[in-house]
Structure formats: C-alpha cells, structure tokens
Amino acid sequence: MPETVPRDPAQRPPAGAGRAARLLLAAGLALAAGYAAVALYLRGGEPGFPLDDSWIHLQFARNLAAGSGLSYNAGELVPGSTAPLWTALLSLVFLLPGSPVTWTWLLGVAAYLATIHATRELARELGLGGALVDLAAALALATSWLVWSALSGLEIPLFALLSLWGMVLHLRERRHGGAPRSMALLGLAALARPEGLLLVALALADRSLAFSRDAEGALAVRFAGGGALLRGALLAALLVLPMVLFNYAVSGSPLPTTFAAKASGARHWLPSTGYLYSVLSIFFRPQPILVLTAGAGALALVERLGTGRDRGLLPALWLFGLPLAFAAIAPQGGGVLAGNFGRYYFPLFPVLAVVGVLGLERAFRALGPWLRAGALALPVRAVLLALLFVPTATSLVEGAGRYAQSVTNVEESDVRMARWLAPRLPEGAVLAVNDIGALKFFLPEHRILDLAGIAHPEVGRRMDEARRRGLDPRRGILEFLEQTRPDFLVIFPSWFPGLATAGSPFERLHTLEIADNITMGGNEIAVLSTPWTRAPLRQVEPEGPGPAAGEENDAGTG
C-alpha cells in the first residue's frame, strides 16, 4: 500500500523490522497450511468451505464472470451479496485454470497475510515500539478465527485489510493534513461489508475534530472540517453510490436483501446484558487478556488528545462502535446478530490486538524484563507474554479441528445432497431450499427458490405480512410455496416441523443425517416432494452390489 503522506522519523521501522515481518509472514503461511492440511486429511484430500455462505459467494461470482451480472439464478438480478467487491474478485477465479475452491483459498490467505502487515502498520502509527508492534501483529496472526477466515471463502480478510489500511492512512492524514485519500479505502471497505459505512462515518467524525491543551493542560476541541473533509466524504460516496442505486433499482431498498433476511428492524439502543455477554465471549475465548486491556488502550488514546502523541480515537471508536451498532438491530428469530460463530465481529480482532497491546504499553515499560525479590528473579515480561499467548495458542489448536468439522458438516449435507440429486432430478425441476449456496453451485441447470429470502426477498415480505396478521411467520413461507409451486423441497426438517411429518402433503424422499453437527441449521437435511411435483426423481443404478451410496435413509422403500 503506497504511502500518501510522510511518516514521522520516530515512526520509521526499527532495525530488524524486516526480519520480524518475514517471520510473521512465514508463521501465517504455516498456520493457514496447517488448518488446510487438517481439513484435507479429514476430507480425503477434497477442499471445501466451513459455511454454505461461501458457496453463495461463488455462485454470484460465477454468474458475474459469465456475464449474467449480480444474479443467483442466471438472468434474475438480485442484490443478495453483502460483499460485492469480494464477489467481483472471486469472479476472476473462474477465468483461471484449476479448482475455484483452491483459488478462493489462496485469495483468502493472501488477504489474511496482508492483514497482519496492516496490523503492524496500525500499531506503529499509534506510536507503539518495535517489540510491541510485532506483539500486536503476532497476537492477531495467531487468532484462530482469523486463520479460519483465511480459508473460509468469505470476505472477512478482505474487509479487515481494507478497514485497517483505511485507518492507517486516516491516522497519517490526521497528523499531516492533506486530502483524505483514506476515504477511498474506507469506501472500498464498505463494498466488502456494509458495516464499513459505519467506519466511514466514524472516520469523518474523528477527522472533523481537533484537540488542543492550554497551559494548565485543559482540553479544548474545535471543528476542523472543511473542503478536504467534504471531498473525502464525496469520494467515499462515489464508490458506494453505484451499489446503493443497484440495490434500490432491483429490490426497492438501498440495502442488500441479506439485511432484511437476517434483521427484523431496530430495537433498544442500549445493549442488553445477554447481548454483551454473547459478544464478549466471541473475543474472550481466543484473546482474554486483550479484552481486559482494550479499555485501557482506548483511555490511552483519550489521554493523548491535544498532545504530540494525539492520534484521534478512530481505532477505539470502531472497536467499540460496531458491537453497539449491531446491538441496535433486532435479528430475525431473536438472539444476537453476529453471523455464524460470530463472524461479523472477526474483522475487529486486529484492532483489538493493537488497542489491547496499547493498554499494556505502560505495564511493559514499568515492569522491565525482570522483577527481583532478594535472590529471586522473576521474568515478568515472559510471564505476561505467556498469559497473552497460552489461551490464544490453545484456541488456535482447537480451531483447526473446528474448521475441519465445519467443512465436513457442509460437505456431508448441502454438497452431498446436491451431488445425490444431480443425476436424479428431472429436467427443468425447480427446488425450494433452506441453504442456497452449494445446492445451486452444484445444480447450476436448475432454478432454486430461496426460503431464507436472500435470493427471493418476497419470502421476507410474506413473513412480515403473516406477523402483522398475527400468524406464525412460516405461514408466509407456505404462501410463497403455494404461489411458486416448486417440484421439490430441500430443507432442514427441524425448521419446518409441519412439512416433513406423516400426513403432510410434502412426502420425504431422502434424508441425510449430519454427524457431529456444529455448523448447519439442523442435524439432518431432507428432500421432499410437493403437491406440485411434475415428475418424480429418476432412478439411478447402483455402481456395485448393495444399495447406492447415500440411499440407506431413503423413505418409502419396501
């Protein structure tokens, strides 16, 4: 990333920084390779993804590469991608030889490694010394969820990278002035994740205020906006506006359809205790000490305001502001709006590492390398480093198994069902499904109806209408099915208990159980015929003696 403003001499990388950066790069590659190796070993050498959402991105990207625009079913434009920039990048993998899954892994790992470099730059811009810069980067690098994200096929590493570099440039511009070119990166970040719009707003607020202190140390604040700030806001808006206009033209809303599918509106502005517990647990398990010291790091930034070390408050505003913003949104079905495993918060881990280490800066300086008590000498810095890294390393090791298990869950449910259906579906069959990623990606010739409402937002509108009439929201889904009349359903029966039971007009044809499920929406996935099925599933001859693979749970045999 080219520098747009000069760096203070005090902030130049110390001797040995290049060697440390190379070591971190090698460590990151080793961790990503280790996670991939565990998954490949358990999957018999077959790569995959830990969420069905990854296949959704690839489906949108494949249609984009084929000239069908942002569409799920070719020819049906839909603003279903919350990460259009990531979708655009993924479309390039379909122009390359080999497996798109492998290329997607490589793209994610490259973004993850670049994120670690950006973490070092952010730490340096906040005035941390050489050793603490590398400590913050190492803690981010070893965070299990960031390694998980590198191989997830999701936009998380890209969004983290753009948001970090946007903050780095913001800090440099805030000190030196000049055109706010950081807004270009932050605008791109908003195209990688919609919550990037909040980061744009926080950056504008942080840039618009200047602080000073009088002879007695009293803090004064003044508005420091002007033409440069306005140009920055316009630059970010120009990058985001085309996507907003596309969303509105296609769906009537400036937001992607995913927002309506996952959120049901606003709720109380103050977060509940349960919400705070859920969010803190996402960060606390891999980085417990940093969670405890991040508040001190934020206070250190406040203490510096108006001094020569003034760096503004943007990293702290982003770290604490995003969870508060999500707290104001009520998710569909209750609970916490966090995404699978809390993935909406994963891009905050590098910022947590930097702000948390900033909170430890004084302790590192004050304690020194040794604490002496008579003849005893305690290596206090080594003890503190152990306290920082032991839970992180433990979570990192556990994360490899968790990643592999999630890949296995997706492969043994959505992917396996799609491959079972591929030779059996009659030509032109229409499917209505819960998970729209792998089923569509591996069944490209068949039209898929999305019961979650991402590719078909009218499902959400019908559910909302059912709520207004005092009915179970699933009644809206039944009305959608009655109107669209699909040939088959592929659902998690636990989501629709009335559809997959005896006496229902929907007959269960085939079921796959999902062993040790930690990922999917239910512990089994089933194919059901509907009252509108135009042709039955085709018969497929088994390849050898005994039942065909995967048919042991077929219903209606005998």
Coordinates of N, CA and C in Angstrom, one line a residue, residues 100 114 125 129 164 178 228 419 440 478 552 558:
P100 N -11.9 -23.6 -8.5 CA -12.2 -22.3 -8.0 C -12.1 -22.3 -6.4
A114 N -1.8 -10.1 4.3 CA -1.7 -8.7 4.2 C -2.3 -8.0 5.3
E125 N 1.6 3.3 13.7 CA 1.0 4.6 13.6 C 0.5 5.1 15.0
G129 N 6.2 0.8 20.2 CA 7.5 0.5 19.9 C 7.7 -0.8 19.1
L164 N -8.3 -1.8 7.9 CA -7.1 -1.5 8.6 C -6.2 -0.4 7.9
G178 N -3.8 17.2 4.4 CA -3.8 16.8 3.1 C -5.1 16.1 2.7
A228 N -11.4 19.7 2.5 CA -10.8 18.4 2.4 C -11.7 17.3 2.9
R419 N -25.0 -33.4 -4.9 CA -24.4 -34.4 -5.7 C -25.3 -35.6 -5.8
K440 N -27.2 -24.8 -5.3 CA -27.2 -24.1 -6.6 C -25.9 -24.2 -7.3
L478 N -45.3 -20.8 3.5 CA -46.2 -21.7 2.8 C -46.9 -21.0 1.7
E552 N -29.3 -45.2 2.0 CA -29.7 -46.0 3.1 C -30.8 -45.4 3.9
G558 N -39.6 -50.5 0.2 CA -40.2 -51.7 0.7 C -41.6 -51.9 0.1

